[in-house]
Amino acid sequence: MAAITRLVKRTTTPFYSLARGFSSTNTHAPPSQNRNIQWVFLGCPGVGKGTYASRLCKFLGVPHIATGDLVRHELSSNGPLSSQLSEIVNQGQLVSDEIIMNLLSKRLADGQAKGESGFILDGFPRTIKQAEILEGVTDIDLVVNLKLREEALLAKCLGRRTCSQCGGNFNIASIDIKGENGAPGMSMAPLLPPEHCMSKLITRADDTELVVKERLRIYNELSQPVEGFYRSRGKLLEFELPGGIPESWPKLLQALNLDDYEEKQSAAA
């Protein structure tokens, strides 16, 4: 916990001036102007939180902290939590608050020791308790809630593949949903691996239809209170993904008031 508190005391060029007014309900006071952004990305498993959070982190120059990556790292480390985590993940259950907070605190402490400032949290908080703990130790500026229609979400989750040699993440799902009843159609091209990775693709143990549906059920059950928690504080931006990255990325930047960010940076230089 102390690691989280110490992190917000770092001083750096703020980005919050670009972030004002993301939501018409944004009534919270702006954070201190002497630190970097502190954002959260929410959304169902497989919606693309990691993809868009990672892109934004590179775009803005802040650390990307994904709780899913922290869990997978611990699983592969054969550490004291690895067997317990393996059972939880394979059953499609959510990792406990205590375990997640321990992993997150360690990651933030490591980052602070390296001089990191600000962050985008990916996949945390997932529960009201986690949100309350986070609010007690730091000020979150903005919470971006990514949404995607369920049939596309399920197809994406079942199409995920990882190269067992290079560790690259790919997706073999080709999604083409026809528009109906006034709802627009949606298409998402597969993210195929290079030819030398094709024969080395593996599927995550928890990416079966039964486990994915259970994960989505649990997430939806727990996410509504968390969304309400941040909505009531004027910090929630809901963003419906219109398609794949080519369609969604520019619209997300526009929603975040960052579509002319590079021009502003060049003008200020």
Short mmCIF file of C-alpha atoms in Angstrom, two decimals:
data_model
loop_
_atom_site.label_atom_id
_atom_site.label_comp_id
_atom_site.label_asym_id
_atom_site.label_seq_id
_atom_site.Cartn_x
_atom_site.Cartn_y
_atom_site.Cartn_z
CA MET A 1 0.00 0.00 0.00
CA ALA A 2 2.79 2.39 0.90
CA ALA A 3 4.17 1.89 -2.60
CA ILE A 4 0.98 3.30 -4.12
CA THR A 5 1.06 6.30 -1.83
CA ARG A 6 4.69 7.05 -2.61
CA LEU A 7 4.11 6.80 -6.35
CA VAL A 8 1.76 9.77 -6.50
CA LYS A 9 4.36 12.02 -4.88
CA ARG A 10 6.65 11.85 -7.92
CA THR A 11 6.75 15.08 -9.91
CA THR A 12 6.63 15.26 -13.69
CA THR A 13 4.92 17.06 -16.57
CA PRO A 14 1.15 16.71 -16.15
CA PHE A 15 -1.21 15.51 -18.86
CA TYR A 16 -4.39 16.35 -17.02
CA SER A 17 -4.92 19.59 -18.92
CA LEU A 18 -5.64 17.37 -21.92
CA ALA A 19 -8.01 15.23 -19.90
CA ARG A 20 -10.46 17.84 -18.66
CA GLY A 21 -14.04 17.38 -19.69
CA PHE A 22 -13.89 13.78 -20.86
CA SER A 23 -17.37 13.30 -19.46
CA SER A 24 -20.19 15.76 -19.07
CA THR A 25 -20.64 14.34 -15.58
CA ASN A 26 -17.00 14.92 -14.63
CA THR A 27 -17.35 17.04 -11.50
CA HIS A 28 -14.35 15.88 -9.47
CA ALA A 29 -11.56 18.28 -8.66
CA PRO A 30 -8.49 18.00 -10.93
CA PRO A 31 -5.43 16.35 -9.44
CA SER A 32 -2.25 18.14 -8.53
CA GLN A 33 -0.61 19.68 -11.59
CA ASN A 34 2.81 18.33 -10.59
CA ARG A 35 2.28 14.66 -11.44
CA ASN A 36 1.45 12.42 -14.35
CA ILE A 37 -1.94 10.94 -15.21
CA GLN A 38 -3.41 8.16 -13.08
CA TRP A 39 -6.06 6.37 -15.10
CA VAL A 40 -7.93 3.06 -14.89
CA PHE A 41 -9.16 0.89 -17.78
CA LEU A 42 -12.19 -1.31 -17.08
CA GLY A 43 -13.95 -3.83 -19.32
CA CYS A 44 -14.88 -7.49 -19.70
CA PRO A 45 -12.11 -10.08 -20.10
CA GLY A 46 -11.04 -10.08 -23.75
CA VAL A 47 -12.51 -6.67 -24.61
CA GLY A 48 -9.07 -5.24 -25.43
CA LYS A 49 -8.15 -3.34 -22.25
CA GLY A 50 -4.52 -4.40 -22.59
CA THR A 51 -4.28 -3.40 -26.24
CA TYR A 52 -5.71 0.09 -25.82
CA ALA A 53 -4.15 0.79 -22.41
CA SER A 54 -0.74 -0.24 -23.75
CA ARG A 55 -1.11 1.99 -26.80
CA LEU A 56 -2.13 4.95 -24.65
CA CYS A 57 0.79 4.38 -22.29
CA LYS A 58 3.24 4.53 -25.18
CA PHE A 59 1.40 7.55 -26.58
CA LEU A 60 1.57 9.45 -23.26
CA GLY A 61 4.79 8.02 -21.85
CA VAL A 62 3.40 6.44 -18.66
CA PRO A 63 3.68 2.88 -17.26
CA HIS A 64 1.10 0.27 -18.21
CA ILE A 65 0.24 -1.91 -15.21
CA ALA A 66 -1.96 -4.89 -16.07
CA THR A 67 -3.10 -7.04 -13.18
CA GLY A 68 -3.58 -9.92 -15.62
CA ASP A 69 0.11 -9.72 -16.54
CA LEU A 70 1.06 -9.60 -12.86
CA VAL A 71 -0.94 -12.78 -12.24
CA ARG A 72 0.53 -14.55 -15.30
CA HIS A 73 4.04 -13.54 -14.26
CA GLU A 74 3.46 -14.98 -10.81
CA LEU A 75 2.03 -18.16 -12.35
CA SER A 76 5.13 -18.67 -14.48
CA SER A 77 7.54 -17.86 -11.65
CA ASN A 78 6.73 -20.95 -9.57
CA GLY A 79 6.50 -18.62 -6.60
CA PRO A 80 4.54 -19.26 -3.40
CA LEU A 81 1.24 -18.18 -4.99
CA SER A 82 1.59 -19.99 -8.33
CA SER A 83 -0.28 -23.22 -7.48
CA GLN A 84 -3.11 -21.33 -5.76
CA LEU A 85 -3.41 -18.93 -8.70
CA SER A 86 -3.36 -21.77 -11.23
CA GLU A 87 -6.42 -23.39 -9.66
CA ILE A 88 -8.30 -20.07 -9.49
CA VAL A 89 -7.56 -19.10 -13.11
CA ASN A 90 -8.34 -22.52 -14.59
CA GLN A 91 -11.76 -22.47 -12.91
CA GLY A 92 -12.51 -19.01 -14.33
CA GLN A 93 -12.74 -17.45 -10.86
CA LEU A 94 -11.54 -13.98 -9.91
CA VAL A 95 -8.31 -13.66 -7.94
CA SER A 96 -8.85 -12.45 -4.37
CA ASP A 97 -8.41 -8.79 -3.36
CA GLU A 98 -5.57 -9.70 -1.01
CA ILE A 99 -3.53 -11.44 -3.71
CA ILE A 100 -4.12 -8.71 -6.29
CA MET A 101 -3.19 -5.94 -3.83
CA ASN A 102 0.01 -7.77 -2.88
CA LEU A 103 1.02 -8.16 -6.53
CA LEU A 104 0.08 -4.56 -7.37
CA SER A 105 1.91 -3.08 -4.38
CA LYS A 106 5.06 -4.97 -5.34
CA ARG A 107 4.82 -3.78 -8.96
CA LEU A 108 4.37 -0.15 -7.92
CA ALA A 109 7.25 -0.34 -5.46
CA ASP A 110 9.50 -1.77 -8.19
CA GLY A 111 8.40 0.99 -10.59
CA GLN A 112 8.95 3.74 -8.05
CA ALA A 113 12.47 2.46 -7.42
CA LYS A 114 13.11 2.85 -11.18
CA GLY A 115 11.76 6.42 -11.20
CA GLU A 116 8.37 5.76 -12.83
CA SER A 117 5.61 8.35 -12.49
CA GLY A 118 1.87 8.03 -13.10
CA PHE A 119 0.21 4.94 -14.55
CA ILE A 120 -2.67 3.37 -16.39
CA LEU A 121 -4.10 0.46 -14.42
CA ASP A 122 -5.50 -2.30 -16.62
CA GLY A 123 -8.09 -4.62 -15.07
CA PHE A 124 -8.06 -3.11 -11.59
CA PRO A 125 -10.14 -2.43 -9.56
CA ARG A 126 -12.65 -5.23 -10.18
CA THR A 127 -14.66 -4.96 -6.97
CA ILE A 128 -16.04 -2.19 -4.78
CA LYS A 129 -13.63 -3.21 -2.04
CA GLN A 130 -10.67 -2.83 -4.41
CA ALA A 131 -11.98 0.56 -5.61
CA GLU A 132 -12.32 1.77 -2.04
CA ILE A 133 -8.81 0.58 -1.17
CA LEU A 134 -7.40 2.33 -4.25
CA GLU A 135 -9.29 5.56 -3.50
CA GLY A 136 -7.91 5.52 0.03
CA VAL A 137 -4.30 5.67 -1.12
CA THR A 138 -4.29 7.61 -4.40
CA ASP A 139 -6.44 9.84 -6.62
CA ILE A 140 -7.64 8.27 -9.86
CA ASP A 141 -8.25 10.97 -12.48
CA LEU A 142 -10.28 9.02 -15.02
CA VAL A 143 -11.83 5.56 -15.47
CA VAL A 144 -12.32 4.38 -19.07
CA ASN A 145 -14.91 1.60 -19.35
CA LEU A 146 -14.52 -0.27 -22.65
CA LYS A 147 -17.59 -2.08 -23.96
CA LEU A 148 -18.09 -4.61 -26.75
CA ARG A 149 -21.19 -6.59 -27.75
CA GLU A 150 -21.17 -10.05 -26.19
CA GLU A 151 -21.09 -12.20 -29.33
CA ALA A 152 -17.98 -10.36 -30.56
CA LEU A 153 -16.45 -10.60 -27.10
CA LEU A 154 -16.96 -14.37 -26.91
CA ALA A 155 -15.50 -14.89 -30.39
CA LYS A 156 -12.46 -12.77 -29.48
CA CYS A 157 -11.81 -14.73 -26.28
CA LEU A 158 -12.08 -18.10 -28.03
CA GLY A 159 -9.80 -16.89 -30.85
CA ARG A 160 -6.89 -15.88 -28.62
CA ARG A 161 -3.59 -17.66 -29.29
CA THR A 162 -0.03 -17.29 -27.96
CA CYS A 163 3.19 -18.33 -29.66
CA SER A 164 4.94 -20.82 -27.40
CA GLN A 165 8.32 -19.71 -28.71
CA CYS A 166 8.29 -15.90 -28.91
CA GLY A 167 5.40 -15.24 -26.49
CA GLY A 168 3.53 -13.09 -29.04
CA ASN A 169 -0.24 -12.71 -28.65
CA PHE A 170 -2.49 -13.23 -31.67
CA ASN A 171 -6.16 -13.79 -32.48
CA ILE A 172 -7.49 -16.08 -35.19
CA ALA A 173 -11.12 -14.96 -34.91
CA SER A 174 -12.60 -13.29 -37.96
CA ILE A 175 -15.67 -11.41 -36.74
CA ASP A 176 -18.39 -10.25 -39.12
CA ILE A 177 -21.66 -9.33 -37.39
CA LYS A 178 -24.50 -8.11 -39.58
CA GLY A 179 -26.43 -5.03 -38.51
CA GLU A 180 -30.02 -5.61 -37.45
CA ASN A 181 -32.86 -3.86 -35.60
CA GLY A 182 -31.16 -0.51 -36.04
CA ALA A 183 -27.85 -1.70 -34.55
CA PRO A 184 -24.82 -1.21 -36.84
CA GLY A 185 -22.84 -4.16 -38.14
CA MET A 186 -19.35 -4.89 -36.88
CA SER A 187 -16.31 -6.49 -38.44
CA MET A 188 -12.99 -7.28 -36.80
CA ALA A 189 -10.13 -8.80 -38.78
CA PRO A 190 -8.03 -11.56 -37.22
CA LEU A 191 -4.61 -10.72 -35.84
CA LEU A 192 -2.67 -13.52 -37.46
CA PRO A 193 0.89 -14.50 -36.52
CA PRO A 194 3.84 -14.54 -38.92
CA GLU A 195 4.33 -17.82 -40.75
CA HIS A 196 7.16 -19.01 -38.49
CA CYS A 197 4.84 -18.76 -35.43
CA MET A 198 1.85 -20.50 -37.01
CA SER A 199 2.80 -24.03 -35.97
CA LYS A 200 3.69 -22.94 -32.44
CA LEU A 201 0.35 -21.39 -31.43
CA ILE A 202 -1.18 -22.50 -28.15
CA THR A 203 -4.49 -21.73 -26.46
CA ARG A 204 -4.68 -20.50 -22.87
CA ALA A 205 -6.05 -23.18 -20.54
CA ASP A 206 -8.85 -20.83 -19.42
CA ASP A 207 -9.97 -19.92 -22.96
CA THR A 208 -12.71 -22.54 -23.31
CA GLU A 209 -16.31 -21.53 -24.01
CA LEU A 210 -17.51 -22.74 -20.61
CA VAL A 211 -14.79 -20.89 -18.68
CA VAL A 212 -15.08 -17.73 -20.79
CA LYS A 213 -18.86 -17.54 -20.26
CA GLU A 214 -18.38 -18.04 -16.53
CA ARG A 215 -15.74 -15.30 -16.44
CA LEU A 216 -18.08 -12.92 -18.25
CA ARG A 217 -20.97 -13.78 -15.92
CA ILE A 218 -18.87 -13.11 -12.81
CA TYR A 219 -17.41 -9.93 -14.28
CA ASN A 220 -20.81 -8.50 -15.23
CA GLU A 221 -22.14 -9.33 -11.77
CA LEU A 222 -19.30 -7.50 -10.02
CA SER A 223 -18.63 -4.70 -12.51
CA GLN A 224 -21.89 -2.78 -12.21
CA PRO A 225 -21.22 -1.60 -8.63
CA VAL A 226 -17.66 -0.57 -9.61
CA GLU A 227 -18.96 1.36 -12.61
CA GLY A 228 -21.52 3.03 -10.36
CA PHE A 229 -18.80 3.86 -7.81
CA TYR A 230 -16.83 5.87 -10.37
CA ARG A 231 -19.89 7.22 -12.19
CA SER A 232 -21.13 8.79 -8.95
CA ARG A 233 -17.75 10.53 -8.61
CA GLY A 234 -17.86 11.91 -12.16
CA LYS A 235 -14.84 9.88 -13.24
CA LEU A 236 -16.35 7.29 -15.58
CA LEU A 237 -16.05 7.48 -19.38
CA GLU A 238 -18.01 4.73 -21.17
CA PHE A 239 -16.63 3.87 -24.61
CA GLU A 240 -18.34 1.40 -26.97
CA LEU A 241 -15.79 -0.15 -29.32
CA PRO A 242 -17.13 0.26 -32.88
CA GLY A 243 -14.89 -2.45 -34.36
CA GLY A 244 -11.24 -3.40 -34.52
CA ILE A 245 -8.22 -1.22 -33.78
CA PRO A 246 -8.31 0.78 -37.07
CA GLU A 247 -11.88 1.92 -36.34
CA SER A 248 -11.67 2.20 -32.56
CA TRP A 249 -8.28 3.80 -31.86
CA PRO A 250 -8.90 7.23 -33.49
CA LYS A 251 -12.38 7.40 -31.95
CA LEU A 252 -10.96 6.59 -28.50
CA LEU A 253 -8.36 9.36 -28.84
CA GLN A 254 -11.14 11.72 -29.83
CA ALA A 255 -13.25 10.70 -26.82
CA LEU A 256 -10.24 11.33 -24.57
CA ASN A 257 -9.59 14.75 -26.16
CA LEU A 258 -6.21 13.43 -27.33
CA ASP A 259 -6.74 13.40 -31.09
CA ASP A 260 -4.54 16.51 -31.46
CA TYR A 261 -2.19 15.66 -28.59
CA GLU A 262 0.94 15.32 -30.74
CA GLU A 263 0.27 18.70 -32.35
CA LYS A 264 -0.07 20.32 -28.92
CA GLN A 265 3.19 18.71 -27.78
CA SER A 266 5.03 19.95 -30.88
CA ALA A 267 3.66 23.47 -30.41
CA ALA A 268 4.75 23.52 -26.78
CA ALA A 269 8.28 22.28 -27.58
#
